[in-house]
Coordinates of C-alpha atoms in Angstrom, one line a residue:
Chain A
X1 CA 115.6 257.3 147.0
X2 CA 114.2 254.4 149.0
X3 CA 113.4 252.5 145.8
X4 CA 117.0 253.0 144.6
X5 CA 118.4 251.7 147.9
X6 CA 116.0 248.8 147.7
X7 CA 117.0 247.8 144.2
X8 CA 120.6 248.2 145.0
X9 CA 120.4 245.9 148.1
X10 CA 118.3 243.4 146.1
X11 CA 120.9 243.2 143.4
X12 CA 123.7 242.8 145.9
X13 CA 121.9 240.1 147.9
X14 CA 120.9 238.3 144.8
X15 CA 124.5 238.0 143.6
X16 CA 125.7 237.0 147.0
X17 CA 123.1 234.2 147.2
X18 CA 123.9 233.1 143.7
X19 CA 127.6 233.0 144.3
X20 CA 127.1 231.0 147.5
X21 CA 124.9 228.5 145.7
X22 CA 127.5 228.1 143.0
X23 CA 130.2 227.6 145.6
X24 CA 128.2 225.1 147.6
X25 CA 127.3 223.2 144.4
X26 CA 130.9 223.0 143.3
X27 CA 132.1 221.9 146.7
X28 CA 129.5 219.1 147.0
X29 CA 130.2 217.9 143.4
X30 CA 133.9 217.9 143.8
X31 CA 133.7 216.1 147.2
X32 CA 131.3 213.4 145.7
X33 CA 133.7 212.8 142.8
X34 CA 136.7 212.6 145.1
X35 CA 134.9 210.1 147.4
X36 CA 133.7 207.9 144.4
X37 CA 137.4 207.8 143.3
X38 CA 138.5 206.7 146.7
X39 CA 139.8 209.9 148.2
X40 CA 138.0 212.1 150.8
X41 CA 138.4 215.8 151.3
X42 CA 139.1 216.5 154.9
X43 CA 137.5 220.0 154.8
X44 CA 134.4 219.1 152.9
X45 CA 131.9 218.6 155.8
X46 CA 132.9 221.7 157.7
X47 CA 133.2 224.1 154.7
X48 CA 130.0 222.9 153.1
X49 CA 128.0 223.3 156.3
X50 CA 129.4 226.9 156.7
X51 CA 128.3 227.6 153.1
X52 CA 124.8 226.3 153.9
X53 CA 124.7 228.7 156.9
X54 CA 125.7 231.7 154.8
X55 CA 123.0 230.8 152.2
X56 CA 120.5 230.6 155.0
X57 CA 121.2 234.2 156.3
X58 CA 122.0 236.1 153.2
X59 CA 119.1 234.3 151.5
X60 CA 116.8 235.0 154.4
X61 CA 117.5 238.7 154.2
X62 CA 116.7 238.6 150.5
X63 CA 113.5 236.6 151.2
X64 CA 112.6 239.3 153.8
X65 CA 113.1 242.0 151.1
X66 CA 110.6 240.0 148.9
X67 CA 108.5 239.0 151.9
X68 CA 108.8 235.3 151.0
X69 CA 109.1 233.9 154.5
X70 CA 106.5 231.2 155.4
X71 CA 103.7 232.7 157.4
X72 CA 100.0 232.5 157.9
X73 CA 98.0 235.6 156.9
X74 CA 94.4 234.4 156.7
X75 CA 93.6 235.5 160.3
X76 CA 95.3 238.9 160.0
X77 CA 93.5 239.7 156.7
X78 CA 90.2 238.7 158.3
X79 CA 90.5 241.4 161.0
X80 CA 88.8 244.8 160.5
X81 CA 91.2 247.4 159.1
X82 CA 92.1 249.3 162.4
X83 CA 92.9 246.1 164.3
X84 CA 94.6 244.6 161.3
X85 CA 97.0 247.5 160.9
X86 CA 97.7 247.6 164.7
X87 CA 98.5 243.9 164.6
X88 CA 100.7 244.5 161.7
X89 CA 102.7 247.1 163.6
X90 CA 103.1 244.9 166.6
X91 CA 104.2 242.0 164.4
X92 CA 106.8 244.1 162.6
X93 CA 108.2 245.4 165.9
X94 CA 108.5 241.8 167.2
X95 CA 110.3 240.7 164.1
X96 CA 112.7 243.6 164.2
X97 CA 113.2 243.1 167.9
X98 CA 114.2 239.5 167.4
X99 CA 116.8 240.3 164.9
X100 CA 118.2 243.1 167.1
X101 CA 118.7 240.5 169.8
X102 CA 120.2 238.1 167.3
X103 CA 122.6 240.8 166.0
X104 CA 123.6 241.7 169.6
X105 CA 124.1 238.1 170.7
X106 CA 126.1 237.4 167.5
X107 CA 128.5 240.2 168.3
X108 CA 128.9 238.9 171.9
X109 CA 129.7 235.4 170.5
X110 CA 132.2 236.9 168.0
X111 CA 134.1 238.5 171.0
X112 CA 134.4 235.1 172.7
X113 CA 135.6 233.4 169.5
X114 CA 138.6 235.7 169.1
X115 CA 141.7 233.5 168.3
X116 CA 139.7 230.3 167.2
X117 CA 140.3 228.7 163.9
X118 CA 138.4 226.1 161.9
X119 CA 139.2 222.4 162.6
X120 CA 140.0 221.4 159.0
X121 CA 141.3 224.7 157.6
X122 CA 143.4 226.1 160.4
X123 CA 144.0 229.4 158.7
X124 CA 140.3 230.4 158.6
X125 CA 139.2 232.3 161.8
X126 CA 135.9 231.1 163.2
X127 CA 135.1 234.8 163.7
X128 CA 134.9 235.1 160.0
X129 CA 132.6 232.2 159.4
X130 CA 130.3 233.2 162.4
X131 CA 130.1 236.8 161.3
X132 CA 127.1 235.7 159.3
X133 CA 124.9 235.9 162.4
X134 CA 125.3 239.6 163.2
X135 CA 125.7 240.6 159.6
X136 CA 122.7 238.5 158.5
X137 CA 120.6 239.8 161.3
X138 CA 121.4 243.4 160.5
X139 CA 120.7 242.9 156.8
X140 CA 117.4 241.2 157.7
X141 CA 116.4 244.3 159.7
X142 CA 117.2 246.6 156.8
X143 CA 115.3 244.4 154.3
X144 CA 112.3 244.1 156.6
X145 CA 112.1 247.9 156.9
X146 CA 112.6 248.5 153.1
X147 CA 109.8 246.1 152.2
X148 CA 107.5 247.4 154.9
X149 CA 105.7 250.1 152.8
X150 CA 104.6 247.6 150.2
X151 CA 103.5 245.1 152.8
X152 CA 101.6 247.8 154.5
X153 CA 99.8 248.8 151.3
X154 CA 98.9 245.2 150.4
X155 CA 97.6 244.4 153.9
X156 CA 95.6 247.6 154.0
X157 CA 94.0 246.6 150.7
X158 CA 93.3 243.1 152.2
X159 CA 95.5 241.4 149.7
X160 CA 97.6 238.3 150.5
X161 CA 101.3 238.5 149.6
X162 CA 101.4 234.8 149.0
X163 CA 98.6 235.0 146.5
X164 CA 100.4 237.9 144.8
X165 CA 103.5 235.8 144.6
X166 CA 101.7 232.9 143.1
X167 CA 100.0 235.2 140.5
X168 CA 103.5 236.5 139.6
X169 CA 104.9 233.0 139.2
X170 CA 102.0 231.8 137.2
X171 CA 102.2 234.9 134.9
X172 CA 105.9 234.2 134.2
X173 CA 105.3 230.5 133.5
X174 CA 102.3 231.2 131.2
X175 CA 104.4 233.7 129.3
X176 CA 107.2 231.1 128.9
X177 CA 104.7 228.3 127.9
X178 CA 103.1 230.7 125.4
X179 CA 106.4 231.7 123.9
X180 CA 107.4 228.1 123.1
Chain B
X1 CA 102.4 226.7 182.8
X2 CA 105.3 228.5 181.2
X3 CA 105.2 226.0 178.3
X4 CA 101.5 226.8 177.8
X5 CA 102.4 230.5 177.7
X6 CA 105.1 229.9 175.1
X7 CA 102.6 228.0 172.9
X8 CA 99.9 230.7 173.3
X9 CA 102.5 233.3 172.3
X10 CA 103.5 231.2 169.3
X11 CA 99.9 230.9 168.2
X12 CA 99.2 234.6 168.5
X13 CA 102.4 235.5 166.6
X14 CA 101.5 233.1 163.8
X15 CA 98.0 234.6 163.6
X16 CA 99.3 238.1 163.1
X17 CA 101.5 236.9 160.3
X18 CA 104.9 237.0 162.0
X19 CA 107.0 234.6 159.9
X20 CA 106.7 231.2 161.5
X21 CA 110.5 230.9 162.0
X22 CA 110.6 234.2 163.9
X23 CA 107.5 233.3 165.9
X24 CA 109.2 230.0 167.0
X25 CA 112.4 231.8 168.0
X26 CA 110.5 234.5 169.9
X27 CA 108.5 232.1 172.0
X28 CA 111.7 230.1 172.7
X29 CA 113.3 233.4 173.9
X30 CA 110.4 234.0 176.2
X31 CA 110.9 230.5 177.7
X32 CA 114.7 231.1 178.0
X33 CA 114.3 234.4 179.7
X34 CA 111.8 233.0 182.2
X35 CA 113.8 229.9 183.1
X36 CA 117.4 230.9 182.7
X37 CA 117.5 234.7 182.8
X38 CA 118.8 237.4 180.4
X39 CA 122.3 235.8 180.5
X40 CA 121.1 233.0 178.4
X41 CA 120.3 235.2 175.4
X42 CA 123.7 234.6 173.9
X43 CA 122.3 231.1 173.1
X44 CA 120.2 232.7 170.4
X45 CA 123.3 233.4 168.3
X46 CA 124.8 230.0 169.0
X47 CA 121.7 227.9 168.3
X48 CA 120.7 229.9 165.2
X49 CA 124.2 229.3 163.8
X50 CA 124.3 225.6 164.8
X51 CA 120.8 225.0 163.3
X52 CA 121.8 226.5 160.0
X53 CA 124.9 224.2 159.6
X54 CA 123.1 220.8 159.7
X55 CA 125.2 218.8 157.3
X56 CA 122.5 216.4 156.2
X57 CA 120.3 219.3 155.0
X58 CA 122.8 220.2 152.3
X59 CA 120.7 217.8 150.2
X60 CA 117.9 220.4 150.2
X61 CA 119.6 223.2 148.2
X62 CA 121.1 220.5 145.9
X63 CA 117.7 218.9 145.1
X64 CA 116.1 222.3 144.8
X65 CA 118.7 223.3 142.3
X66 CA 118.4 220.1 140.3
X67 CA 114.7 220.6 140.1
X68 CA 115.0 224.3 139.0
X69 CA 117.6 223.3 136.4
X70 CA 115.2 220.6 135.1
X71 CA 112.5 223.2 134.8
X72 CA 114.8 225.5 132.9
X73 CA 116.5 222.8 130.7
X74 CA 113.7 221.6 128.5
X75 CA 113.2 218.3 130.3
X76 CA 109.5 219.0 131.0
X77 CA 108.3 219.0 127.3
X78 CA 110.1 215.8 126.5
X79 CA 108.7 214.0 129.6
X80 CA 105.3 215.1 128.6
X81 CA 105.8 213.8 125.0
X82 CA 107.0 210.4 126.3
X83 CA 104.3 209.9 128.9
X84 CA 101.7 211.0 126.3
X85 CA 103.0 208.4 123.8
X86 CA 102.9 205.8 126.6
X87 CA 99.5 206.3 128.2
X88 CA 97.8 208.9 126.0
X89 CA 95.7 206.3 124.4
X90 CA 93.6 205.9 127.5
X91 CA 90.3 207.9 127.7
X92 CA 91.1 211.2 129.4
X93 CA 94.7 210.8 128.2
X94 CA 95.9 214.3 129.1
X95 CA 94.8 213.8 132.7
X96 CA 96.8 210.5 132.8
X97 CA 99.8 212.4 131.3
X98 CA 99.5 215.1 133.9
X99 CA 99.5 212.5 136.8
X100 CA 102.3 210.5 135.2
X101 CA 104.6 213.4 134.6
X102 CA 104.0 214.8 138.1
X103 CA 105.4 211.7 139.6
X104 CA 108.7 212.3 137.9
X105 CA 108.7 215.9 138.3
X106 CA 106.8 217.8 141.0
X107 CA 108.3 218.7 144.3
X108 CA 111.8 217.8 143.3
X109 CA 112.5 221.4 143.6
X110 CA 110.9 221.7 147.0
X111 CA 109.0 224.6 145.7
X112 CA 105.7 223.0 144.8
X113 CA 104.5 226.4 143.7
X114 CA 107.2 226.7 141.1
X115 CA 106.7 223.2 139.9
X116 CA 102.9 223.3 139.6
X117 CA 103.2 226.7 137.8
X118 CA 105.7 225.2 135.4
X119 CA 103.9 222.0 134.6
X120 CA 100.4 223.4 135.0
X121 CA 101.0 226.3 132.6
X122 CA 101.8 223.8 129.8
X123 CA 99.2 221.1 130.6
X124 CA 96.2 223.0 131.9
X125 CA 95.6 225.2 128.9
X126 CA 95.9 222.1 126.7
X127 CA 93.4 220.2 128.9
X128 CA 90.9 223.1 128.7
X129 CA 91.2 223.2 124.9
X130 CA 90.5 219.5 124.8
X131 CA 87.2 219.9 126.6
X132 CA 88.2 219.4 130.3
X133 CA 86.5 221.8 132.6
X134 CA 88.8 224.2 134.3
X135 CA 88.1 222.8 137.8
X136 CA 88.9 219.3 136.7
X137 CA 92.1 220.3 135.0
X138 CA 93.2 222.2 138.2
X139 CA 92.2 219.3 140.5
X140 CA 94.1 216.7 138.6
X141 CA 97.2 218.9 138.5
X142 CA 97.0 219.9 142.2
X143 CA 96.4 216.4 143.6
X144 CA 99.0 214.7 141.6
X145 CA 101.6 217.3 142.5
X146 CA 101.0 216.7 146.1
X147 CA 101.2 212.9 145.8
X148 CA 104.7 213.5 144.4
X149 CA 106.0 214.6 147.8
X150 CA 106.0 211.0 149.0
X151 CA 108.0 210.0 146.0
X152 CA 111.8 210.5 146.2
X153 CA 113.5 212.9 146.2
X154 CA 111.3 214.9 148.5
X155 CA 112.2 217.9 150.6
X156 CA 109.7 217.2 153.3
X157 CA 111.1 213.7 153.7
X158 CA 114.7 215.2 154.1
X159 CA 113.4 217.6 156.8
X160 CA 111.5 214.8 158.6
X161 CA 114.5 212.5 158.6
X162 CA 116.7 215.2 160.1
X163 CA 114.2 216.2 162.7
X164 CA 113.4 212.6 163.7
X165 CA 117.0 211.4 163.5
X166 CA 116.2 208.6 161.1
X167 CA 117.5 207.6 157.6
X168 CA 116.5 209.7 154.6
X169 CA 117.5 206.9 152.3
X170 CA 115.1 204.4 153.9
X171 CA 112.3 207.0 153.9
X172 CA 112.8 207.6 150.2
X173 CA 112.5 203.8 149.6
X174 CA 109.4 203.6 151.8
X175 CA 107.6 206.2 149.5
X176 CA 107.9 204.2 146.3
X177 CA 105.0 201.7 146.7
X178 CA 102.5 204.0 148.3
X179 CA 103.4 206.6 145.6
X180 CA 102.6 204.1 142.8
X181 CA 99.4 202.9 144.4
X182 CA 98.3 206.6 144.8
X183 CA 99.1 207.3 141.2
X184 CA 97.0 204.4 140.0
X185 CA 94.2 205.6 142.3
X186 CA 94.3 209.1 140.9
X187 CA 94.4 207.8 137.3
X188 CA 91.3 205.6 138.1
X189 CA 89.4 208.7 139.4
X190 CA 90.5 210.7 136.4
X191 CA 89.3 207.8 134.1
X192 CA 85.9 207.9 135.8
X193 CA 85.6 211.6 135.1
X194 CA 86.8 211.1 131.5
X195 CA 84.1 208.5 130.9
X196 CA 81.4 210.7 132.5
X197 CA 82.3 213.8 130.5
X198 CA 83.3 211.9 127.4
X199 CA 86.8 213.3 127.3
X200 CA 89.0 212.4 124.4
X201 CA 92.0 210.0 124.1
X202 CA 95.2 211.8 123.2
X203 CA 96.9 209.7 120.6
X204 CA 96.7 206.1 119.4
X205 CA 99.2 203.8 120.9
X206 CA 102.2 203.4 118.5
X207 CA 105.3 201.5 119.5
X208 CA 107.4 203.5 117.1
X209 CA 106.3 206.8 118.7
X210 CA 106.8 205.4 122.2
X211 CA 110.4 204.5 121.2
X212 CA 111.1 207.8 119.6
X213 CA 109.9 209.9 122.4
X214 CA 111.6 207.6 124.9
X215 CA 115.0 208.1 123.1
X216 CA 114.4 211.8 123.1
X217 CA 113.6 211.8 126.9
X218 CA 116.3 209.3 127.7
X219 CA 118.8 211.8 129.1
X220 CA 116.1 213.1 131.4
X221 CA 115.7 209.6 132.8
X222 CA 119.3 209.7 134.0
X223 CA 118.1 211.8 136.9
X224 CA 115.8 209.3 138.6
X225 CA 118.2 206.5 137.7
X226 CA 121.1 208.3 139.4
X227 CA 119.0 209.3 142.4
X228 CA 117.2 206.1 143.0
X229 CA 119.8 203.7 141.7
X230 CA 122.6 205.4 143.7
X231 CA 120.6 205.4 146.9
X232 CA 119.1 202.0 146.6
X233 CA 122.4 200.5 145.6
X234 CA 123.9 202.0 148.7
X235 CA 126.7 203.7 146.7
X236 CA 125.9 207.2 147.7
X237 CA 124.1 209.1 150.5
X238 CA 121.1 211.3 149.8
X239 CA 123.3 214.4 149.8
X240 CA 125.7 212.9 147.4
X241 CA 122.9 211.7 145.1
X242 CA 121.6 215.3 145.2
X243 CA 125.0 216.6 144.1
X244 CA 125.1 214.1 141.3
X245 CA 121.5 215.1 140.3
X246 CA 122.7 218.6 139.8
X247 CA 125.5 217.5 137.5
X248 CA 123.0 215.3 135.6
X249 CA 120.5 218.1 135.3
X250 CA 123.2 220.5 134.0
X251 CA 124.5 218.0 131.5
X252 CA 121.0 217.1 130.3
X253 CA 120.1 220.8 129.9
X254 CA 123.3 221.4 128.0
X255 CA 122.6 218.4 125.8
X256 CA 119.1 219.7 124.9
X257 CA 120.7 223.1 124.3
X258 CA 117.9 225.0 126.0
X259 CA 119.8 226.6 128.9
X260 CA 120.6 230.3 128.8
X261 CA 122.3 232.4 131.4
X262 CA 119.0 233.9 132.5
X263 CA 117.5 230.5 133.3
X264 CA 120.6 229.4 135.2
X265 CA 120.7 232.6 137.2
X266 CA 117.0 232.3 138.1
X267 CA 117.5 228.6 139.0
X268 CA 120.3 229.5 141.4
X269 CA 118.4 232.4 142.9
X270 CA 115.2 230.5 143.5
X271 CA 117.1 227.6 144.9
X272 CA 119.0 229.8 147.3
X273 CA 115.9 231.6 148.5
X274 CA 113.8 228.5 149.0
X275 CA 116.7 227.0 150.9
X276 CA 117.0 230.1 153.1
X277 CA 113.4 230.1 154.0
X278 CA 113.4 226.5 155.1
X279 CA 116.7 226.7 156.8
X280 CA 115.7 229.7 158.9
X281 CA 112.8 227.6 160.2
X282 CA 115.2 224.8 161.0
X283 CA 117.6 227.1 162.8
X284 CA 114.7 228.6 164.9
X285 CA 113.5 225.1 165.7
X286 CA 116.9 224.3 167.2
X287 CA 116.5 227.2 169.6
X288 CA 113.0 226.0 170.5
X289 CA 114.1 222.4 170.6
X290 CA 116.8 223.1 173.1
X291 CA 114.4 224.9 175.4
X292 CA 111.7 222.2 175.2
X293 CA 114.1 219.4 175.8
X294 CA 115.5 221.1 178.9
X295 CA 111.9 221.5 180.1
X296 CA 111.3 217.8 179.3
X297 CA 108.2 218.6 177.3
X298 CA 108.4 215.9 174.6
X299 CA 109.0 213.3 177.3
X300 CA 106.0 214.5 179.4
X301 CA 103.8 214.5 176.3
X302 CA 104.9 210.9 175.5
X303 CA 104.2 209.8 179.0
X304 CA 100.8 211.5 179.1
X305 CA 99.6 209.8 175.9
X306 CA 101.2 206.4 176.9
X307 CA 99.3 206.5 180.2
X308 CA 96.2 206.9 178.2
X309 CA 97.0 204.1 175.6
X310 CA 99.9 202.1 174.5
X311 CA 98.1 200.8 171.4
X312 CA 100.2 201.8 168.3
X313 CA 97.2 202.0 166.1
X314 CA 95.3 204.3 168.5
X315 CA 98.4 206.5 168.8
X316 CA 98.7 206.7 165.0
X317 CA 95.0 207.5 164.7
X318 CA 95.4 210.4 167.2
X319 CA 98.5 211.7 165.3
X320 CA 96.7 211.3 162.0
X321 CA 93.9 213.5 163.1
X322 CA 96.3 216.0 164.6
X323 CA 98.4 216.2 161.4
X324 CA 95.3 216.5 159.2
X325 CA 94.2 219.5 161.2
X326 CA 97.7 221.1 161.2
X327 CA 97.7 220.6 157.4
X328 CA 94.9 223.1 157.1
X329 CA 97.0 225.9 158.6
X330 CA 100.7 225.2 158.0
X331 CA 102.9 224.6 155.1
X332 CA 104.4 221.2 155.0
X333 CA 108.0 222.3 155.9
X334 CA 106.8 224.4 158.8
X335 CA 104.5 221.6 160.1
X336 CA 107.4 219.1 160.1
X337 CA 109.9 221.4 161.8
X338 CA 107.4 222.5 164.4
X339 CA 105.8 219.2 165.4
X340 CA 108.2 216.3 164.7
X341 CA 110.8 217.1 167.5
X342 CA 107.9 217.1 170.0
X343 CA 106.2 213.9 169.0
X344 CA 109.2 211.7 168.2
X345 CA 109.9 210.5 171.7
X346 CA 106.3 209.3 171.8
X347 CA 106.8 207.4 168.5
X348 CA 109.9 205.8 169.9
X349 CA 108.4 204.9 173.2
X350 CA 105.3 203.4 171.5
X351 CA 107.6 201.2 169.4
X352 CA 106.4 202.7 166.1
X353 CA 109.0 202.6 163.3
X354 CA 110.1 206.2 162.7
X355 CA 110.5 205.5 159.0
X356 CA 106.9 204.2 158.8
X357 CA 105.7 207.2 160.8
X358 CA 107.7 209.5 158.4
X359 CA 105.7 208.3 155.5
X360 CA 102.4 208.7 157.4
X361 CA 103.4 212.3 158.2
X362 CA 104.4 213.1 154.6
X363 CA 101.1 211.7 153.3
X364 CA 99.1 213.8 155.8
X365 CA 100.9 216.9 154.7
X366 CA 100.3 216.1 151.0
X367 CA 96.6 216.1 151.9
X368 CA 97.2 219.4 153.8
X369 CA 98.4 221.0 150.6
X370 CA 94.9 220.5 149.2
X371 CA 93.0 222.0 152.0
X372 CA 92.5 225.8 152.2
X373 CA 93.2 228.3 153.7
X374 CA 96.9 227.3 153.5
X375 CA 97.1 225.1 150.4
X376 CA 99.7 226.6 148.1
X377 CA 99.6 223.8 145.6
X378 CA 95.9 224.0 145.2
X379 CA 95.9 227.8 145.0
X380 CA 98.6 227.8 142.3
X381 CA 96.7 225.2 140.2
X382 CA 93.6 227.3 140.5
X383 CA 95.5 230.4 139.4
X384 CA 96.9 228.7 136.4
X385 CA 93.5 227.3 135.4
X386 CA 91.7 230.6 136.2
X387 CA 89.3 228.6 138.3
X388 CA 87.5 229.3 141.6
X389 CA 89.0 227.5 144.5
X390 CA 85.6 226.4 145.8
X391 CA 84.6 225.0 142.4
X392 CA 87.9 223.1 142.1
X393 CA 87.6 221.7 145.6
X394 CA 84.2 220.2 144.7
X395 CA 86.0 218.1 142.0
X396 CA 89.2 217.7 144.0
X397 CA 87.4 216.0 146.8
X398 CA 87.4 212.7 144.8
X399 CA 91.2 213.0 144.2
X400 CA 91.9 213.9 147.8
X401 CA 89.8 210.9 148.8
X402 CA 92.4 208.7 147.0
X403 CA 95.2 210.3 149.0
X404 CA 93.2 209.6 152.1
X405 CA 92.8 206.0 151.2
X406 CA 96.5 205.6 150.6
X407 CA 97.1 207.3 154.0
X408 CA 94.9 204.8 155.8
X409 CA 96.4 201.9 153.9
X410 CA 100.0 203.0 154.9
X411 CA 99.0 203.8 158.5
X412 CA 97.3 200.5 159.2
X413 CA 99.1 198.1 156.9
X414 CA 102.8 199.0 157.6
X415 CA 104.0 196.4 155.1
X416 CA 102.8 198.6 152.3
X417 CA 105.4 201.2 152.7
X418 CA 107.9 199.1 154.7
X419 CA 108.4 195.9 152.8
X420 CA 110.8 197.4 150.3
X421 CA 112.7 199.0 153.2
X422 CA 112.9 195.6 154.9
X423 CA 114.1 194.1 151.7
X424 CA 116.8 196.6 151.0
X425 CA 118.0 197.5 154.4
X426 CA 117.1 195.1 157.2

């Protein structure tokens, strides 16, 4: 059940991230070509920046699901098990707490932005573009919770997730190099 | 006092493996709550949004993507063949090839781990087969990949330029000469090892073969030409060059016919996630930066150190020691985002050129990638070579020493990194 939900969310977030990357790439390339040929797109700066922001938060949720955010686990893993697991619980509560605040603040801001539109594309409401903050924060919370059991197991066993990630990457590349 | 509390909280949170981005944001929130009350919490949403829409950072996902596409598009093998034809005749040829290719290749994608894994998984097994010890193969791969972060395009440089409010293009130009000096230094050390262990040459020098492999790799060279040529010539900004690099990488991959949908999908996904991880840090630093600026921390720090000394070289020495220490514990992106906004007023007040300082910082962090516990590049190389980190480090010391010499040279002879910048821009 939990695994199914996790896989489903992973697939959805992967496709959202990929689509946003494609969109941003196309926007940047089109804008560069336009400028080189002497014409600038008025909406380029604003829309590209919004795209970057969406990649940040949808991608950050995905990175939380895969526990890829930059951290420092050497000290934590050096603690004896009881202290280590207690610290882990505190750390997780703090992370979740932060995103709860961010989701709440994001909703407050959305209320204030009622009736505002983008500067360059006057038919796009700012509420839509800024929705990424509360939505991204909520997704982050869900992803953090879904990936917690695995993180718990690894930390209990004293294994570093970063090292596991590197092993995985190396394994994949070695297979590719071997296949050639 | 409050500032001290915030830093202690930050340190504790990082030590219990709270993601550094979140740790930054949480300590900023504590500061905000203490100085401006609960009403100020709405700032969290505003700053986290503003921080994630920094236009100049769009270059990051574009370069990351171009790098990932290069990885997937068959460029690696052809670069290796060409460099091997060019310098493979030297004793220890494979080590030379490794260093030479890294300069073109590594860290373009911003994910040093992915790059080292890609390049290392091809070269390290070959090196081992040719009689190189596993630690030597890992050390060469690791140190040359880190040197590559001072050669454009470089994600840490883009982050630095944005944090310090200086020119990415000039910083890119400043990296060229130190990068080449470093590469020759690494090759020299590799040569000494090759002589000592009697390692083989790769292939006899043959003009015909150089020409053939060059023609085969020619489309791949369009990438550096576009990036460097466009930026040096002043035709495009770094972000635009990054966009063009993506087109070039796509075209080259299609030309070689080695793309498939799975590669493309993975390239987009890795690029997106790498970007998100870095951008979340940037967004959190905007929250922290706002708080620190209102509390006048960077200004006070600058004043404190300037009261102690106004000598640029002493200040650079202090900062070098500081960054070398930080490099043990933080990834390069995190270190830049955390520290640069705080020290940049000091740099400006002391009259140090921020472009020069940017190169010094990047070199420091390149060394930091080689020093455990946090040394992702070194750890990845060791994993590929199936070698023990400690054994590798014993060999790697000589290569890191080269990086250190380059760092000292760039710190105390500003002309080394800066004369090209002066020539092109000033």
